[in-house]
Coordinates of C-alpha atoms in Angstrom, one line a residue:
Chain A
M1 CA 61.6 54.6 170.7
P2 CA 58.8 54.4 173.3
S3 CA 59.4 51.9 176.1
A4 CA 56.2 49.8 175.6
L5 CA 54.3 48.8 172.5
H6 CA 51.0 49.4 174.3
G7 CA 51.7 53.1 174.7
L8 CA 52.0 53.9 171.0
T9 CA 49.9 56.2 168.9
I10 CA 48.8 55.2 165.4
S11 CA 51.6 57.3 163.8
E12 CA 54.3 55.9 166.1
A13 CA 53.1 52.3 165.5
R14 CA 52.9 53.0 161.8
S15 CA 56.6 53.9 161.5
L16 CA 57.7 50.8 163.5
L17 CA 55.5 48.6 161.3
D18 CA 56.7 50.2 158.1
R19 CA 60.4 49.9 159.1
R20 CA 59.7 46.2 160.0
E21 CA 60.9 46.8 163.6
V22 CA 57.7 45.2 164.8
S23 CA 55.1 43.0 163.2
A24 CA 51.4 43.5 163.3
R25 CA 51.2 40.2 165.2
E26 CA 53.7 41.3 167.8
L27 CA 51.9 44.6 168.2
T28 CA 48.5 42.8 168.5
Q29 CA 50.0 40.3 171.0
A30 CA 51.3 43.2 173.1
H31 CA 47.9 44.7 173.3
L32 CA 46.3 41.4 174.1
D33 CA 48.8 41.0 176.9
R34 CA 48.1 44.4 178.2
I35 CA 44.3 43.6 178.3
R36 CA 45.0 40.4 180.2
D37 CA 47.2 42.3 182.7
I38 CA 45.1 45.3 183.4
D39 CA 41.5 44.8 182.2
P40 CA 40.5 43.0 185.4
R41 CA 41.0 46.4 187.1
V42 CA 39.7 48.6 184.3
G43 CA 36.8 46.6 182.8
A44 CA 36.9 48.3 179.4
F45 CA 36.1 45.1 177.4
V46 CA 32.9 43.2 177.2
S47 CA 34.6 40.6 175.0
V48 CA 38.2 40.0 173.9
T49 CA 38.7 38.2 170.5
P50 CA 42.4 37.0 170.5
E51 CA 42.1 34.4 167.7
E52 CA 40.3 36.6 165.3
A53 CA 42.7 39.5 166.2
L54 CA 45.8 37.4 165.5
R55 CA 44.3 36.2 162.2
Q56 CA 43.6 39.8 161.2
A57 CA 47.1 40.7 162.3
D58 CA 48.6 38.1 160.0
L59 CA 46.6 39.5 157.1
A60 CA 47.9 42.9 158.0
D61 CA 51.5 41.6 158.0
A62 CA 50.9 40.1 154.6
A63 CA 49.6 43.5 153.3
I64 CA 52.6 45.3 154.8
A65 CA 55.0 42.7 153.1
R66 CA 53.2 43.4 149.8
G67 CA 53.8 47.1 150.2
D68 CA 50.0 47.5 150.3
A69 CA 49.6 48.9 153.8
G70 CA 47.5 52.0 154.5
P71 CA 47.8 54.1 157.7
L72 CA 45.7 51.7 159.8
A73 CA 47.1 48.3 158.7
G74 CA 48.1 46.3 161.7
I75 CA 46.8 48.8 164.3
P76 CA 44.9 47.2 167.2
M77 CA 41.5 48.8 167.9
Q78 CA 38.5 48.3 170.1
I79 CA 34.9 48.7 168.8
K80 CA 32.1 49.8 171.2
D81 CA 29.7 47.0 171.7
N82 CA 26.8 48.7 169.9
M83 CA 28.3 48.3 166.5
C84 CA 27.6 45.0 164.7
T85 CA 30.4 42.6 164.1
R86 CA 29.7 39.6 162.0
G87 CA 30.0 36.4 164.0
I88 CA 31.1 38.2 167.2
A89 CA 28.5 38.9 169.9
T90 CA 27.2 42.5 170.0
T91 CA 25.6 43.0 173.3
C92 CA 25.1 46.8 173.9
S93 CA 26.0 45.8 177.4
S94 CA 22.5 44.6 177.9
R95 CA 20.9 41.4 179.0
M96 CA 18.6 41.8 176.1
L97 CA 21.4 41.2 173.5
E98 CA 23.8 39.2 175.7
R99 CA 23.7 36.3 173.2
F100 CA 23.0 38.3 170.0
V101 CA 25.5 37.4 167.2
P102 CA 25.0 39.8 164.2
P103 CA 24.9 38.3 160.7
Y104 CA 26.6 41.3 159.2
D105 CA 29.2 44.0 159.9
A106 CA 28.5 47.7 160.5
T107 CA 29.8 49.8 157.6
V108 CA 32.4 51.4 159.9
V109 CA 33.7 47.9 160.9
E110 CA 33.8 46.8 157.3
R111 CA 35.8 49.9 156.3
L112 CA 38.3 49.5 159.1
R113 CA 38.7 45.7 158.4
D114 CA 39.2 46.4 154.7
R115 CA 42.1 48.7 155.8
H116 CA 43.5 45.8 157.9
A117 CA 43.0 47.5 161.3
V118 CA 43.0 44.7 163.9
M119 CA 40.0 44.4 166.3
V120 CA 41.1 43.1 169.7
G121 CA 37.6 43.2 171.3
K122 CA 34.4 45.0 172.0
G123 CA 34.0 47.9 174.4
N124 CA 31.9 48.2 177.5
M125 CA 29.2 50.9 177.6
D126 CA 26.2 52.1 179.4
E127 CA 23.3 49.8 178.4
F128 CA 22.1 50.8 174.9
A129 CA 24.4 53.9 175.2
M130 CA 22.1 55.4 177.8
G131 CA 24.2 56.9 180.6
S132 CA 27.2 59.1 181.4
S133 CA 29.3 56.9 183.6
T134 CA 29.3 53.3 182.1
E135 CA 27.7 52.2 185.5
N136 CA 24.6 51.3 183.5
S137 CA 26.3 48.4 181.8
A138 CA 24.3 45.3 182.7
F139 CA 27.6 43.3 183.1
F140 CA 30.1 45.5 185.1
P141 CA 31.2 49.1 185.4
T142 CA 34.3 50.4 183.6
R143 CA 36.8 52.3 185.8
N144 CA 38.8 55.4 185.0
P145 CA 42.5 54.6 184.3
W146 CA 43.5 57.8 186.2
D147 CA 41.7 56.7 189.3
V148 CA 40.0 53.3 189.4
H149 CA 37.5 54.5 192.1
R150 CA 36.2 57.0 189.6
V151 CA 34.0 56.6 186.5
P152 CA 35.4 56.9 182.9
G153 CA 32.4 58.8 181.8
G154 CA 29.9 57.3 179.3
S155 CA 28.3 55.9 177.4
S156 CA 31.6 55.1 175.6
G157 CA 33.4 54.5 178.8
G158 CA 35.0 51.2 177.7
P159 CA 36.3 52.7 174.4
A160 CA 37.8 55.7 176.3
A161 CA 39.3 53.7 179.1
A162 CA 40.8 51.2 176.6
V163 CA 42.7 53.9 174.8
A164 CA 43.8 55.8 177.9
S165 CA 45.2 52.6 179.5
G166 CA 46.9 51.3 176.3
E167 CA 44.6 48.3 175.8
S168 CA 43.8 49.6 172.2
V169 CA 45.6 52.1 170.1
F170 CA 42.2 53.6 169.2
S171 CA 38.6 52.9 169.7
L172 CA 35.3 53.6 167.9
G173 CA 32.5 55.1 170.0
S174 CA 29.1 56.5 169.4
D175 CA 27.8 59.9 170.6
T176 CA 24.1 60.8 171.0
G177 CA 24.4 63.5 173.7
G178 CA 28.2 63.4 174.5
S179 CA 28.9 59.7 174.7
I180 CA 32.3 60.1 172.9
R181 CA 33.4 63.5 174.1
Q182 CA 32.5 63.3 177.8
P183 CA 34.4 60.0 178.4
A184 CA 37.3 61.3 176.2
S185 CA 37.4 64.3 178.5
L186 CA 37.3 62.3 181.7
C187 CA 40.0 59.8 180.5
G188 CA 42.3 62.5 179.1
I189 CA 42.2 61.5 175.4
V190 CA 40.9 62.9 172.1
G191 CA 37.3 62.1 170.8
I192 CA 35.3 63.6 168.0
K193 CA 31.6 63.6 167.3
P194 CA 31.5 64.3 163.6
T195 CA 28.7 66.3 161.8
Y196 CA 25.5 64.3 161.8
G197 CA 25.5 62.3 158.5
L198 CA 29.3 62.3 158.0
V199 CA 29.8 58.7 159.2
S200 CA 27.4 55.9 158.3
R201 CA 25.2 54.6 161.1
Y202 CA 24.5 51.3 159.2
G203 CA 25.0 48.5 161.8
L204 CA 25.0 50.8 164.8
V205 CA 22.3 49.7 167.2
A206 CA 19.9 52.6 167.1
F207 CA 19.3 54.7 170.2
A208 CA 18.1 58.1 169.0
S209 CA 18.3 58.1 165.3
S210 CA 18.3 61.9 164.7
L211 CA 21.2 62.4 167.1
D212 CA 23.4 59.3 167.0
Q213 CA 26.8 59.6 165.3
I214 CA 29.9 57.3 165.3
G215 CA 33.4 58.7 165.9
P216 CA 37.0 57.8 166.9
L217 CA 38.6 58.0 170.3
T218 CA 42.4 58.3 170.0
K219 CA 45.5 59.3 171.9
D220 CA 46.1 62.4 169.9
V221 CA 44.7 64.7 167.2
T222 CA 46.7 63.3 164.3
D223 CA 45.3 59.8 165.1
C224 CA 41.8 61.3 165.2
A225 CA 42.3 62.7 161.7
I226 CA 43.5 59.3 160.4
V227 CA 40.6 57.3 161.8
L228 CA 38.0 59.9 160.8
G229 CA 39.3 59.8 157.2
A230 CA 38.9 56.0 157.2
I231 CA 35.3 55.9 158.5
A232 CA 33.7 59.0 157.0
G233 CA 31.9 59.2 153.7
S234 CA 28.6 58.4 152.1
D235 CA 27.0 55.0 152.4
P236 CA 24.0 53.9 150.3
R237 CA 22.8 51.7 153.3
D238 CA 22.3 54.8 155.5
S239 CA 19.8 57.2 154.0
T240 CA 20.9 60.0 156.4
S241 CA 24.5 59.8 155.2
I242 CA 25.7 62.9 153.5
P243 CA 26.6 62.3 149.8
M244 CA 30.3 63.4 149.8
E245 CA 33.8 62.1 149.6
P246 CA 35.7 62.9 152.8
P247 CA 38.8 65.1 152.4
D248 CA 42.3 64.1 153.7
Y249 CA 41.8 65.3 157.3
T250 CA 45.6 65.0 158.0
A251 CA 46.2 67.8 155.5
A252 CA 44.3 70.1 157.9
L253 CA 47.0 69.7 160.6
T254 CA 49.0 72.8 159.7
G255 CA 49.7 74.0 163.1
D256 CA 48.6 77.5 162.1
V257 CA 45.7 79.2 163.9
R258 CA 46.7 82.8 163.2
G259 CA 43.6 84.9 162.6
L260 CA 41.2 82.0 163.6
R261 CA 38.1 83.5 165.2
I262 CA 37.2 81.7 168.4
G263 CA 33.9 82.4 170.2
V264 CA 33.5 81.6 173.9
P265 CA 29.9 81.2 174.8
R266 CA 29.5 82.5 178.4
E267 CA 26.7 80.1 179.2
Y268 CA 29.2 77.3 179.3
Y269 CA 31.4 78.9 181.9
A270 CA 28.5 79.8 184.3
E271 CA 26.6 78.1 187.2
G272 CA 27.0 74.4 187.3
I273 CA 30.5 74.4 185.9
D274 CA 33.3 73.6 188.3
P275 CA 35.2 76.9 188.7
A276 CA 38.5 74.9 188.5
V277 CA 37.4 73.4 185.1
A278 CA 36.4 76.9 183.8
D279 CA 39.8 78.3 184.9
T280 CA 41.6 75.5 183.1
L281 CA 39.7 76.4 179.9
R282 CA 40.5 80.0 180.3
Q283 CA 44.2 79.1 180.4
A284 CA 43.8 77.0 177.2
L285 CA 42.1 79.9 175.5
A286 CA 45.0 82.1 176.5
K287 CA 47.3 79.6 174.9
L288 CA 45.3 79.6 171.7
E289 CA 45.4 83.4 171.7
S290 CA 49.2 83.4 172.1
L291 CA 49.3 81.3 169.0
G292 CA 47.5 84.0 167.0
A293 CA 43.8 83.1 167.4
V294 CA 41.3 85.9 168.1
V295 CA 39.3 85.0 171.2
E296 CA 36.0 86.7 171.9
E297 CA 33.2 86.2 174.4
T298 CA 29.7 85.5 172.9
S299 CA 26.4 84.2 174.0
L300 CA 24.1 81.3 173.1
P301 CA 21.0 82.2 175.2
H302 CA 19.0 79.0 174.5
T303 CA 21.7 76.8 176.0
S304 CA 19.9 76.2 179.3
Y305 CA 16.9 74.6 177.4
A306 CA 19.1 72.1 175.6
L307 CA 19.0 69.5 178.3
A308 CA 15.2 69.4 178.5
V309 CA 15.0 69.3 174.7
Y310 CA 17.4 66.3 174.6
Y311 CA 15.7 64.4 177.4
I312 CA 12.4 64.6 175.5
L313 CA 13.7 63.9 172.0
A314 CA 16.2 61.2 172.8
P315 CA 13.9 59.1 175.0
S316 CA 11.1 59.5 172.5
E317 CA 13.2 58.2 169.6
A318 CA 14.5 55.5 171.9
S319 CA 11.1 54.3 172.8
A320 CA 10.3 53.9 169.1
N321 CA 13.7 52.2 168.3
L322 CA 13.7 49.8 171.2
A323 CA 10.2 48.5 170.5
R324 CA 11.9 46.0 168.2
Y325 CA 13.1 44.0 171.3
D326 CA 9.9 41.9 171.5
G327 CA 11.6 38.5 172.0
V328 CA 10.5 37.3 168.6
K329 CA 13.3 37.9 166.1
Y330 CA 16.5 38.0 168.2
G331 CA 17.6 38.8 171.7
Y332 CA 16.3 37.7 175.1
S333 CA 12.9 36.0 175.0
A334 CA 10.7 35.1 177.9
Q335 CA 9.8 31.5 176.9
D336 CA 8.0 30.8 180.1
A337 CA 5.1 33.2 179.3
G338 CA 1.6 32.1 178.4
G339 CA 0.6 34.2 175.4
M340 CA 2.1 36.8 173.2
W341 CA 1.4 39.9 175.3
E342 CA 2.7 38.4 178.5
A343 CA 5.8 37.2 176.6
M344 CA 6.5 40.8 175.4
E345 CA 6.0 42.3 178.8
L346 CA 8.2 39.8 180.5
T347 CA 10.9 40.0 177.8
K348 CA 11.2 43.8 178.3
Q349 CA 10.9 43.6 182.1
R350 CA 13.8 41.1 182.4
G351 CA 15.9 42.2 179.3
F352 CA 16.1 46.0 180.0
G353 CA 17.9 47.6 183.0
P354 CA 16.6 50.5 185.1
E355 CA 17.9 53.4 183.0
V356 CA 16.7 52.0 179.7
K357 CA 13.2 51.4 181.3
R358 CA 13.2 54.9 182.6
R359 CA 14.0 56.4 179.2
I360 CA 11.5 54.2 177.4
M361 CA 8.8 55.2 179.8
L362 CA 9.7 58.9 179.5
G363 CA 9.6 58.8 175.7
T364 CA 6.4 56.8 175.6
Y365 CA 4.8 59.4 177.9
A366 CA 6.1 62.4 175.8
L367 CA 4.7 60.8 172.7
S368 CA 1.4 59.7 174.1
A369 CA -2.0 61.3 173.3
G370 CA -2.5 64.6 175.1
Y371 CA 1.2 65.2 175.8
Y372 CA 2.7 65.1 172.3
D373 CA 2.2 68.9 171.6
A374 CA 3.4 70.0 175.1
Y375 CA 6.5 67.9 175.1
Y376 CA 7.7 66.3 171.8
L377 CA 6.5 69.0 169.4
K378 CA 7.6 71.8 171.7
A379 CA 11.1 70.2 172.1
Q380 CA 11.4 70.0 168.3
K381 CA 10.6 73.7 168.0
V382 CA 13.1 74.7 170.6
R383 CA 15.6 72.4 168.7
T384 CA 15.1 74.7 165.7
L385 CA 16.0 77.8 167.9
I386 CA 19.1 76.1 169.2
G387 CA 20.2 75.2 165.7
R388 CA 19.7 78.8 164.5
E389 CA 21.7 80.1 167.4
F390 CA 24.7 78.0 166.4
R391 CA 24.3 78.9 162.7
D392 CA 24.3 82.6 163.7
A393 CA 27.4 82.2 165.9
F394 CA 29.2 80.5 163.0
Q395 CA 28.6 83.6 160.9
K396 CA 31.0 85.3 163.2
Y397 CA 33.3 82.6 164.5
D398 CA 35.2 79.7 163.0
V399 CA 35.0 77.6 166.1
L400 CA 33.4 77.8 169.6
V401 CA 35.4 76.6 172.6
T402 CA 33.8 75.3 175.9
P403 CA 34.5 72.8 178.6
T404 CA 33.5 69.2 177.6
S405 CA 32.3 68.2 181.0
P406 CA 31.2 70.4 183.9
T407 CA 33.4 68.4 186.3
V408 CA 36.4 66.0 186.2
A409 CA 35.6 62.3 186.7
F410 CA 33.3 61.6 189.6
K411 CA 33.3 58.6 192.0
L412 CA 31.5 55.4 191.1
G413 CA 28.1 55.4 192.8
D414 CA 28.0 59.2 193.3
K415 CA 25.2 59.9 190.8
V416 CA 23.7 56.5 189.9
E417 CA 20.7 56.9 192.2
D418 CA 19.9 60.4 191.0
P419 CA 19.0 60.5 187.2
V420 CA 18.6 64.3 187.1
Q421 CA 22.2 64.8 188.5
M422 CA 23.6 62.2 186.1
Y423 CA 21.8 64.0 183.1
L424 CA 23.6 67.2 184.1
S425 CA 27.0 65.6 183.2
D426 CA 26.1 66.1 179.6
V427 CA 25.1 69.8 179.8
C428 CA 28.0 71.0 177.7
T429 CA 27.8 68.3 175.0
I430 CA 24.1 67.8 174.4
P431 CA 23.5 71.1 172.5
I432 CA 25.9 70.0 169.8
N433 CA 24.0 66.9 169.0
I434 CA 20.7 68.9 168.9
A435 CA 22.3 71.3 166.4
G436 CA 23.9 68.4 164.4
V437 CA 27.3 70.2 164.3
P438 CA 30.7 68.5 164.9
A439 CA 32.7 68.8 168.1
M440 CA 35.8 67.4 169.6
S441 CA 37.1 66.9 173.1
L442 CA 40.9 67.0 173.7
P443 CA 43.1 67.1 176.8
A444 CA 43.6 70.7 178.2
G445 CA 45.0 70.2 181.6
F446 CA 44.4 68.5 185.0
V447 CA 42.4 69.4 188.1
D448 CA 43.3 67.3 191.3
G449 CA 45.3 64.9 189.1
L450 CA 42.3 64.2 186.8
P451 CA 42.1 65.2 183.1
V452 CA 40.0 68.2 181.9
G453 CA 38.8 68.3 178.3
M454 CA 38.4 71.2 176.0
Q455 CA 35.5 71.1 173.6
I456 CA 36.0 72.6 170.1
I457 CA 32.7 73.0 168.2
G458 CA 32.7 73.6 164.4
R459 CA 30.3 74.4 161.6
P460 CA 28.5 71.6 159.8
L461 CA 31.3 69.7 158.0
G462 CA 33.8 71.9 159.7
E463 CA 35.9 68.9 161.0
E464 CA 39.0 70.3 159.3
T465 CA 38.9 73.6 161.2
I466 CA 38.3 71.7 164.5
L467 CA 41.3 69.4 163.8
R468 CA 43.5 72.3 162.8
T469 CA 42.6 74.2 166.0
A470 CA 43.1 71.1 168.2
H471 CA 46.3 70.2 166.6
A472 CA 47.9 73.6 167.0
Y473 CA 46.9 73.6 170.7
E474 CA 48.2 70.1 171.1
Q475 CA 51.6 71.0 169.5
A476 CA 52.0 73.8 172.0
T477 CA 51.1 71.7 175.1
E478 CA 52.2 68.4 176.7
W479 CA 48.8 67.1 178.0
H480 CA 48.4 64.5 175.3
T481 CA 51.7 62.9 176.3
M482 CA 50.6 62.2 179.9
R483 CA 49.6 58.6 180.7
P484 CA 48.0 57.1 183.8
D485 CA 50.0 54.8 186.1
L486 CA 48.3 51.5 186.1
Chain B
M1 CA 7.4 75.9 189.2
D2 CA 4.6 73.8 190.8
S3 CA 4.2 70.5 189.0
P4 CA 1.8 67.7 189.4
R5 CA 3.2 64.2 190.3
L6 CA 2.4 61.2 188.2
T7 CA 0.0 58.7 189.7
P8 CA 0.7 54.9 189.9
E9 CA -2.2 54.5 187.4
E10 CA -0.6 56.8 184.9
V11 CA 2.7 54.9 185.2
R12 CA 0.9 51.6 184.6
H13 CA -1.0 53.1 181.6
I14 CA 2.3 54.2 180.0
A15 CA 3.8 50.7 180.6
L16 CA 0.7 49.1 179.0
L17 CA 1.1 51.3 175.9
Y18 CA 4.6 49.9 175.6
R19 CA 3.8 46.4 176.8
M20 CA 6.5 46.9 179.4
G21 CA 6.2 44.6 182.4
L22 CA 6.8 46.4 185.7
D23 CA 6.6 45.2 189.3
E24 CA 5.1 47.4 192.0
D25 CA 8.5 48.6 193.3
E26 CA 9.4 49.7 189.7
V27 CA 6.1 51.5 189.4
E28 CA 6.7 53.5 192.6
R29 CA 10.3 54.3 191.7
L30 CA 9.5 55.3 188.2
R31 CA 6.6 57.4 189.4
N32 CA 9.0 59.5 191.5
Q33 CA 11.8 59.7 189.1
L34 CA 9.7 60.5 186.0
S35 CA 7.8 63.2 188.0
D36 CA 11.2 64.8 189.0
I37 CA 12.4 64.7 185.4
L38 CA 9.2 66.0 184.0
A39 CA 9.3 68.9 186.4
N40 CA 12.6 69.9 184.9
F41 CA 11.0 70.0 181.4
R42 CA 8.4 72.5 182.3
A43 CA 10.8 75.4 181.8
L44 CA 10.5 74.8 178.0
Q45 CA 7.0 76.2 178.1
E46 CA 8.5 79.7 178.8
V47 CA 10.2 79.7 175.4
D48 CA 8.3 81.6 172.7
T49 CA 8.0 79.2 169.7
T50 CA 5.4 81.2 167.8
D51 CA 5.9 80.6 164.0
V52 CA 8.9 78.4 164.7
P53 CA 8.8 75.1 162.7
P54 CA 9.9 71.9 164.3
T55 CA 13.2 70.2 163.5
G56 CA 13.2 66.5 163.2
H57 CA 16.6 66.2 161.7
S58 CA 19.6 68.5 161.4
V59 CA 20.6 67.5 157.9
E60 CA 18.3 68.6 155.1
L61 CA 18.2 65.5 153.0
L62 CA 14.8 64.7 151.5
N63 CA 13.4 61.6 149.7
V64 CA 16.7 59.6 149.6
M65 CA 16.1 56.9 147.0
R66 CA 18.3 54.0 145.9
D67 CA 18.5 52.8 142.3
D68 CA 15.8 50.2 141.5
D69 CA 18.4 47.4 141.2
T70 CA 18.0 43.9 142.4
F71 CA 20.4 42.4 144.8
T72 CA 20.8 39.1 146.7
P73 CA 19.3 39.5 150.2
M74 CA 20.8 38.0 153.3
P75 CA 20.3 34.2 153.4
A76 CA 17.3 33.0 155.4
E77 CA 19.6 31.0 157.6
D78 CA 21.5 34.1 158.7
T79 CA 18.3 36.0 159.3
L80 CA 16.9 33.3 161.5
A81 CA 20.1 32.4 163.2
N82 CA 19.2 34.5 166.3
A83 CA 15.5 33.5 166.4
P84 CA 14.4 32.4 169.9
L85 CA 11.8 30.1 168.2
R86 CA 11.5 29.1 164.6
E87 CA 9.5 26.7 162.4
D88 CA 11.0 26.0 159.0
D89 CA 11.9 29.4 157.5
F90 CA 9.6 31.3 159.8
F91 CA 9.9 33.1 163.2
R92 CA 7.5 31.4 165.5
V93 CA 5.4 33.5 167.9
K94 CA 3.2 32.6 170.8
A95 CA -0.5 32.5 170.6
V96 CA -1.9 36.0 169.8
L97 CA -5.4 35.2 171.0
D98 CA -5.9 33.9 174.5

């Protein structure tokens, strides 16, 4: 039996709960204690909700006693603070929404609550999910559990750090250009961005609607399959949700990758990628090959344009989505202004932080008269080419394997003054959102004592193949069992 | 590639389009940062996109309709609970005309 309750995976906790060796209340209390002890150093939580958590834990214990417990009943979780939770503040780590209390639950929150998962709190993030280090939180930065002088990645830095440090068994994050996978990579855990449309976005505060997707951050691949199965599936309240019933993702965890065709796009191992990270990935590929997969180098020549496409499309969509924060319906409102226009200007000036302002301005510029064709329309056309390139690659390969992040976790403050350098942190993850395909990051080794993530990219709705590949690799390695000393 | 820098007037014009208040320091910082970022975008112009249609969305779902059923909407109290200013069952706004 594991020494501490806060180190457990979902499957480990499940068997303790089902054998009545621990109650959901005890498991929840152990995680609340862990948060109290270490979150002052990690900063993964914007808010902790102990009373609500213990109330939910008692409901879970009742369900377990009735013999009515699914795989997530009684499991402590954290939700990124851009997903609406009824009656519990949802801030997006922004002054703009610091006091916003949603009148409804996001679909994913509702689904997890129905399954008696226990929310212990809300996760810190880059403001409005814009950033790669969680330093853009208006409240405080989150720190990497492997080295508290380094960033956890972003924008789901809180959710990733909470899982890595044992403050939550799993977390939900959102991923617009890498915001689940890059922090999962930097914190040494598993994170998946599902196919666009697989998970409902209803109740997720919108950033870039054609790119945003919700997904789980977990300690291992099995847990990832369990949580994904609970949140996936069509939702009439999200018109971009794919009409389908999700399969049993845990059934995909066969451990068998014999004959699996793996493409290795050389652009992801080139200039700008730390050679030590690229080497770690080559060793991981050798491991997959030894398990029977067929590994072959390939090319995705439009990769180098993806960053520019993303930083035109995402800010453009953001500038439209964030226009709703006008100080009238909810959120911060400059009450000291004279008229309506001044109120709007002051509300945005005081409510939004520097990165959010930067992206809104960039998007407004790209969409404005005279620039629309050169920037926005051009980016949408190159998006088509990038999508085609992935489609062609998947004619030949079952999955593509790349690094998740070009480097291991960097130091706090290193890139915060240089937006272009910060944007390069997402160079390996952004093309996946542009193509709308699914991709996972999972632990694949360490460089200088810091975790390295392997990104496995799949076909649209190819989550099962990704999970199978990741699981086989995980079974053959020990990386997922490593925990930071805190 | 040689790329022109934004002027302070251009930055103020974009801010006006969005009704974003900016002080002079912010205008100057954004002028520099946006110019640097835009310079990185110019490489896109070298991609041949002749006859390539734009992609707005990666999932090909069109005209998603719900059934024309009635349902009970969220109560007005819930909708107005976060309103900075309200009057009866309405959001209150500041004077539109000066």
